[in-house]
Coordinates of C-alpha atoms in Angstrom, one line a residue:
M23 CA 0.0 0.0 0.0
S24 CA 1.1 3.5 -0.8
V25 CA 2.0 5.9 2.1
K26 CA 0.1 9.2 1.7
I27 CA 0.4 12.6 3.4
G28 CA -2.7 14.4 2.4
N29 CA -2.8 14.1 -1.4
I30 CA 0.9 13.4 -1.6
D31 CA 1.5 9.8 -2.7
L32 CA 4.9 8.6 -1.5
G33 CA 4.7 5.0 -2.8
E34 CA 5.4 2.0 -0.7
F35 CA 7.7 2.6 2.3
P36 CA 9.2 6.0 1.4
L37 CA 12.8 7.0 2.2
L38 CA 13.0 10.6 3.4
L39 CA 15.9 13.1 3.6
A40 CA 16.1 14.7 7.1
P41 CA 16.2 18.4 7.4
M42 CA 19.7 19.2 8.6
E43 CA 21.0 22.7 9.4
D44 CA 23.8 23.8 7.1
V45 CA 23.5 20.6 5.1
S46 CA 20.0 20.2 3.6
D47 CA 20.4 23.1 1.2
P48 CA 19.4 23.0 -2.5
P49 CA 22.8 21.7 -3.8
F50 CA 22.8 18.8 -1.3
R51 CA 19.1 18.1 -2.0
F52 CA 19.9 18.0 -5.8
V53 CA 22.4 15.1 -5.4
C54 CA 20.1 13.2 -3.0
K55 CA 17.2 13.6 -5.5
Q56 CA 19.4 12.2 -8.2
S57 CA 19.9 9.1 -5.9
G58 CA 16.2 8.5 -5.6
V59 CA 15.1 9.9 -2.3
D60 CA 11.3 9.9 -2.1
M61 CA 10.7 13.2 -0.1
M62 CA 12.9 15.9 1.2
Y63 CA 12.8 18.9 3.6
T64 CA 14.5 22.2 3.7
E65 CA 16.9 23.1 6.5
F66 CA 14.9 24.2 9.5
I67 CA 13.9 27.8 9.3
S68 CA 13.5 30.2 12.2
S69 CA 10.0 31.6 12.5
E70 CA 11.6 34.8 14.0
G71 CA 13.9 35.0 10.9
L72 CA 11.1 34.8 8.5
I73 CA 9.0 37.4 10.3
R74 CA 12.0 39.8 10.4
D75 CA 12.7 39.1 6.7
A76 CA 16.2 37.9 7.6
A77 CA 18.1 37.1 4.4
K78 CA 19.4 33.8 5.6
S79 CA 16.0 32.6 6.6
R80 CA 14.4 33.8 3.3
A81 CA 17.0 32.1 1.3
K82 CA 16.1 28.8 2.9
L83 CA 12.6 29.1 1.3
D84 CA 14.2 28.5 -2.1
I85 CA 12.7 25.3 -3.6
F86 CA 12.7 23.9 -7.1
E87 CA 10.2 21.9 -9.1
Y88 CA 12.5 18.9 -9.5
E89 CA 12.7 18.6 -5.7
R90 CA 9.0 17.8 -5.2
P91 CA 7.5 16.5 -3.0
I92 CA 9.3 18.8 -0.6
G93 CA 8.4 20.2 2.8
I94 CA 9.5 23.4 4.5
Q95 CA 10.4 22.9 8.1
I96 CA 10.0 25.7 10.6
F97 CA 10.8 26.1 14.3
G98 CA 10.1 28.7 17.0
S99 CA 9.0 29.4 20.5
E100 CA 6.1 31.8 20.0
I101 CA 2.7 30.6 18.8
D102 CA 1.8 33.8 17.0
H103 CA 5.2 33.9 15.3
M104 CA 4.9 30.3 14.1
R105 CA 1.4 31.1 12.7
E106 CA 2.8 34.1 10.8
A107 CA 5.9 32.2 9.6
T108 CA 3.6 29.4 8.3
E109 CA 1.7 31.9 6.2
I110 CA 5.0 33.3 4.8
A111 CA 6.4 29.8 4.1
T112 CA 3.1 28.7 2.4
L113 CA 3.6 31.4 -0.2
A114 CA 6.8 29.6 -1.3
K115 CA 4.5 26.8 -2.5
P116 CA 6.0 23.7 -0.8
D117 CA 4.1 20.5 -0.8
L118 CA 3.8 20.4 3.0
M119 CA 4.7 22.3 6.2
D120 CA 6.8 20.5 8.9
I121 CA 7.3 21.6 12.5
N122 CA 10.5 20.9 14.3
Y123 CA 10.0 19.7 17.8
G124 CA 13.1 17.7 17.9
C125 CA 16.2 19.9 17.5
P126 CA 18.3 19.4 20.7
V127 CA 21.0 22.0 20.3
K128 CA 21.3 24.6 23.0
N129 CA 20.7 27.7 21.1
V130 CA 17.3 26.3 19.9
A131 CA 16.1 24.1 22.8
C132 CA 17.2 26.5 25.5
R133 CA 15.2 29.3 23.8
G134 CA 11.9 27.5 24.0
A135 CA 11.9 26.0 20.5
G136 CA 12.7 22.6 19.0
A137 CA 12.9 19.8 21.5
S138 CA 12.1 22.2 24.3
L139 CA 8.4 21.9 23.5
L140 CA 8.5 18.3 24.7
Q141 CA 8.5 19.8 28.2
D142 CA 5.2 21.6 27.5
I143 CA 2.8 19.4 25.5
D144 CA -0.1 21.8 26.0
K145 CA 1.9 24.6 24.3
M146 CA 3.0 22.2 21.6
V147 CA -0.6 21.3 20.8
K148 CA -1.6 25.0 20.7
M149 CA 1.3 25.8 18.5
T150 CA 0.6 22.9 16.1
D151 CA -3.1 23.9 16.0
A152 CA -2.1 27.4 15.0
V153 CA 0.1 26.1 12.2
V154 CA -2.5 23.7 10.9
K155 CA -5.1 26.5 10.7
A156 CA -2.6 28.9 9.0
T157 CA -2.1 26.9 5.9
H158 CA -4.0 24.8 3.3
L159 CA -1.0 22.4 3.1
P160 CA -0.6 19.2 5.0
V161 CA 1.3 19.7 8.3
T162 CA 3.7 17.1 9.6
V163 CA 5.9 17.1 12.7
K164 CA 9.4 15.8 13.6
T165 CA 10.2 15.2 17.3
R166 CA 12.0 13.0 19.7
L167 CA 11.1 10.4 22.3
G168 CA 11.0 13.0 25.1
W169 CA 13.1 15.5 26.9
D170 CA 15.0 12.9 28.9
D171 CA 14.7 9.2 30.0
N172 CA 12.2 10.2 32.8
T173 CA 9.9 12.0 30.4
K174 CA 9.4 9.9 27.3
N175 CA 6.1 11.3 26.3
V176 CA 6.1 10.9 22.5
E177 CA 3.0 8.6 22.7
E178 CA 0.9 11.4 24.1
V179 CA 2.4 13.7 21.6
A180 CA 1.4 11.4 18.7
E181 CA -2.2 11.1 19.8
R182 CA -2.8 14.7 20.6
L183 CA -1.1 16.1 17.5
Q184 CA -3.0 13.6 15.3
D185 CA -6.2 14.8 17.0
I186 CA -5.6 18.4 15.9
G187 CA -4.8 17.5 12.3
I188 CA -1.1 16.7 11.6
Q189 CA -0.9 14.2 8.8
A190 CA 2.4 12.4 9.5
L191 CA 4.9 12.1 12.4
T192 CA 8.6 11.5 12.3
I193 CA 10.2 10.3 15.5
H194 CA 14.0 10.4 16.2
G195 CA 14.7 7.5 18.5
R196 CA 16.6 9.6 21.1
T197 CA 15.6 12.0 23.9
R198 CA 16.8 15.6 23.9
A199 CA 19.2 14.8 26.7
Q200 CA 21.0 12.3 24.5
L201 CA 21.6 14.8 21.7
Y202 CA 23.2 12.5 19.1
K203 CA 25.0 10.3 21.5
G204 CA 24.4 6.6 22.3
E205 CA 22.2 4.4 20.3
A206 CA 18.8 5.4 18.9
D207 CA 16.0 3.3 20.5
W208 CA 13.1 2.6 18.2
T209 CA 11.0 0.5 20.5
L210 CA 8.7 3.4 21.5
I211 CA 8.3 4.2 17.8
R212 CA 7.0 0.7 17.2
E213 CA 4.6 1.1 20.2
I214 CA 3.1 4.2 18.6
K215 CA 2.8 2.5 15.3
R216 CA 0.9 -0.4 17.0
N217 CA -1.4 2.0 18.9
P218 CA -4.9 1.5 17.4
R219 CA -5.7 5.2 17.8
I220 CA -2.8 6.2 15.5
K221 CA -3.9 6.4 11.8
I222 CA -1.3 8.8 10.3
P223 CA 2.1 7.6 8.9
I224 CA 4.9 7.1 11.4
F225 CA 8.4 7.5 10.1
G226 CA 11.5 6.4 12.1
N227 CA 14.7 8.4 12.3
G228 CA 18.1 7.9 13.9
D229 CA 21.1 5.7 13.2
V230 CA 20.0 4.3 9.8
D231 CA 23.4 4.1 8.1
S232 CA 23.3 0.9 6.1
I233 CA 21.1 -1.3 3.9
Q234 CA 21.0 -3.9 6.6
K235 CA 19.7 -1.6 9.3
A236 CA 17.0 -0.2 6.9
A237 CA 15.9 -3.7 5.9
D238 CA 15.9 -5.1 9.5
W239 CA 14.3 -2.1 11.2
R240 CA 11.6 -1.9 8.5
L241 CA 10.4 -5.3 9.7
E242 CA 11.3 -5.0 13.4
Y243 CA 9.7 -1.6 14.1
E244 CA 6.8 -1.8 11.6
I245 CA 7.2 1.9 10.6
D246 CA 5.8 3.4 7.4
G247 CA 9.1 4.8 6.1
I248 CA 12.5 5.8 7.2
M249 CA 14.1 9.3 7.4
I250 CA 17.9 9.4 6.9
G251 CA 20.1 12.3 7.9
R252 CA 23.8 12.1 8.7
A253 CA 24.4 8.9 6.7
A254 CA 23.5 10.7 3.5
I255 CA 26.1 13.4 4.0
G256 CA 28.7 12.6 1.3
Y257 CA 26.9 9.4 0.5
P258 CA 23.6 10.2 -1.2
W259 CA 23.8 6.8 -2.8
I260 CA 22.4 5.3 0.4
F261 CA 18.9 6.0 -0.9
R262 CA 19.3 4.1 -4.2
E263 CA 21.1 1.2 -2.5
I264 CA 18.3 0.8 0.1
R265 CA 15.6 1.1 -2.5
H266 CA 17.4 -1.4 -4.8
F267 CA 17.6 -3.9 -2.0
F268 CA 13.9 -3.5 -1.1
N269 CA 13.0 -4.0 -4.8
T270 CA 15.3 -6.9 -5.7
G271 CA 16.8 -8.3 -2.5
Q272 CA 20.2 -7.7 -4.1
I273 CA 23.1 -5.6 -2.7
L274 CA 23.9 -2.9 -5.3
A275 CA 27.6 -2.2 -5.8
G276 CA 28.8 1.0 -4.2
P277 CA 29.7 4.1 -6.3
S278 CA 33.1 4.0 -8.1
V279 CA 35.6 6.7 -7.4
E280 CA 34.7 8.2 -10.7
E281 CA 31.1 8.5 -9.6
R282 CA 32.1 9.9 -6.3
V283 CA 34.1 12.6 -8.0
S284 CA 31.3 13.3 -10.5
V285 CA 28.6 13.7 -7.8
C286 CA 31.0 15.7 -5.6
R287 CA 31.7 18.0 -8.6
T288 CA 28.0 18.4 -9.3
H289 CA 27.4 19.3 -5.6
F290 CA 30.3 21.8 -5.8
E291 CA 28.9 23.4 -9.0
K292 CA 25.4 23.7 -7.6
S293 CA 26.8 25.2 -4.4
I294 CA 28.6 27.9 -6.4
A295 CA 25.5 28.6 -8.6
W296 CA 23.2 28.9 -5.6
K297 CA 25.4 30.6 -3.0
G298 CA 27.9 32.5 -5.2
P299 CA 31.6 31.7 -5.6
K300 CA 33.0 32.7 -2.3
V301 CA 30.3 31.1 0.0
G302 CA 29.9 28.2 -2.4
V303 CA 33.6 27.3 -2.2
F304 CA 33.8 27.8 1.5
E305 CA 30.6 25.8 2.5
M306 CA 31.5 22.9 0.2
R307 CA 34.6 22.2 2.4
R308 CA 32.6 20.3 5.0
H309 CA 31.7 17.7 2.4
Y310 CA 34.9 16.5 0.8
A311 CA 36.0 14.1 3.7
N312 CA 32.6 12.4 3.5
Y313 CA 32.6 12.0 -0.3
F314 CA 36.0 10.3 -0.3
K315 CA 35.8 8.5 3.0
G316 CA 37.7 5.2 2.9
L317 CA 40.2 6.2 0.2
P318 CA 43.7 5.3 1.4
D319 CA 46.0 8.2 2.1
F320 CA 43.4 10.8 1.0
K321 CA 44.3 13.3 3.7
P322 CA 46.8 15.4 1.5
Y323 CA 44.0 15.9 -1.1
R324 CA 41.5 16.8 1.6
M325 CA 43.9 19.4 3.0
L326 CA 44.3 20.9 -0.4
L327 CA 40.6 20.9 -1.2
V328 CA 39.6 22.6 2.1
K329 CA 42.3 25.3 1.7
E330 CA 41.8 26.1 -2.0
E331 CA 39.8 29.1 -3.0
N332 CA 40.2 28.9 -6.8
I333 CA 37.4 27.2 -8.6
E334 CA 39.4 25.9 -11.5
T335 CA 42.1 24.5 -9.1
I336 CA 39.5 22.6 -7.2
H337 CA 38.2 21.1 -10.4
S338 CA 41.8 20.1 -11.2
L339 CA 42.2 18.5 -7.8
L340 CA 39.0 16.5 -8.3
D341 CA 40.4 15.3 -11.7
E342 CA 43.6 14.2 -9.9
V343 CA 41.6 12.3 -7.4
A344 CA 39.7 10.5 -10.1
D345 CA 43.0 9.6 -11.9
K346 CA 44.9 8.5 -8.8
Y347 CA 42.2 6.3 -7.3
H348 CA 40.9 5.0 -10.6
N349 CA 41.2 1.3 -9.7
I350 CA 40.9 1.6 -5.9
L351 CA 37.8 0.5 -4.0
P352 CA 37.2 2.6 -0.9
V353 CA 37.6 0.8 2.4
G354 CA 34.4 -0.1 4.2
E355 CA 32.0 0.1 1.2
M356 CA 28.4 0.2 2.3
A357 CA 26.7 -3.1 2.5

């Protein structure tokens, strides 16, 4: 059976790209879309920034037709500001609106936004209700198990938010207190999926970094789809590899070095086109280590790539990488 969010048909067991700050921008989304991701989200956008018309927040509203279906994710601590930000974001014509109730970082959670709302479910419900009423688009939510081990209240969250109209829920299998440490625990996610009151799609998130985990957890935790974040950074092929395994039962060969270079180059070119040369070159630096992870003795090239400012020289360095590692299989290929 197809998984649907409102009128959006995501097919059977969709693979979603997580909204990641300073990562899930249009250049990164482009290469993930090329690898077959079923739905994507923007980086999370501050409601305050949208209302103030801050340039950085407005830029995050940029979406492109080839990205669809795509959701815009917003966060904030004030209900009225979230309502207003929803109205602004709706004008960018995404396919859905998503609310972040999961971000654990201090400058978000300690200002009353993101995962902080897990400490005040009544306020979370009022905020979500305001967002649902401020847009004609489907509204979804991403959250965590709870604030800490003593307050794992995501089951209450799921029921109450469904009751006021959200149309899908993604749950990261950690508490806010865990940040990104330790192992994600999906057992509560399964309990919510088994809850007879819950009718909306439930997506699992956290630690899916291999074909094997995706296949095993799909069965073990009975979720409707998987959201992948950090494992896709520098390895957008994870989506096509998981999908290929689901469709055929076969393990697809990992990308060759030539393909790694080609996709890295595409990401680099899109980054420059969207952000301009200076920022595009600078912000691409965080991706090189991930694209070429596992290549022996790659550090000298990485050091050159992260220091270089000239676009043509970076292209030449990528050519050198393709030539030097032509017949070398990266260590620890995904399986």
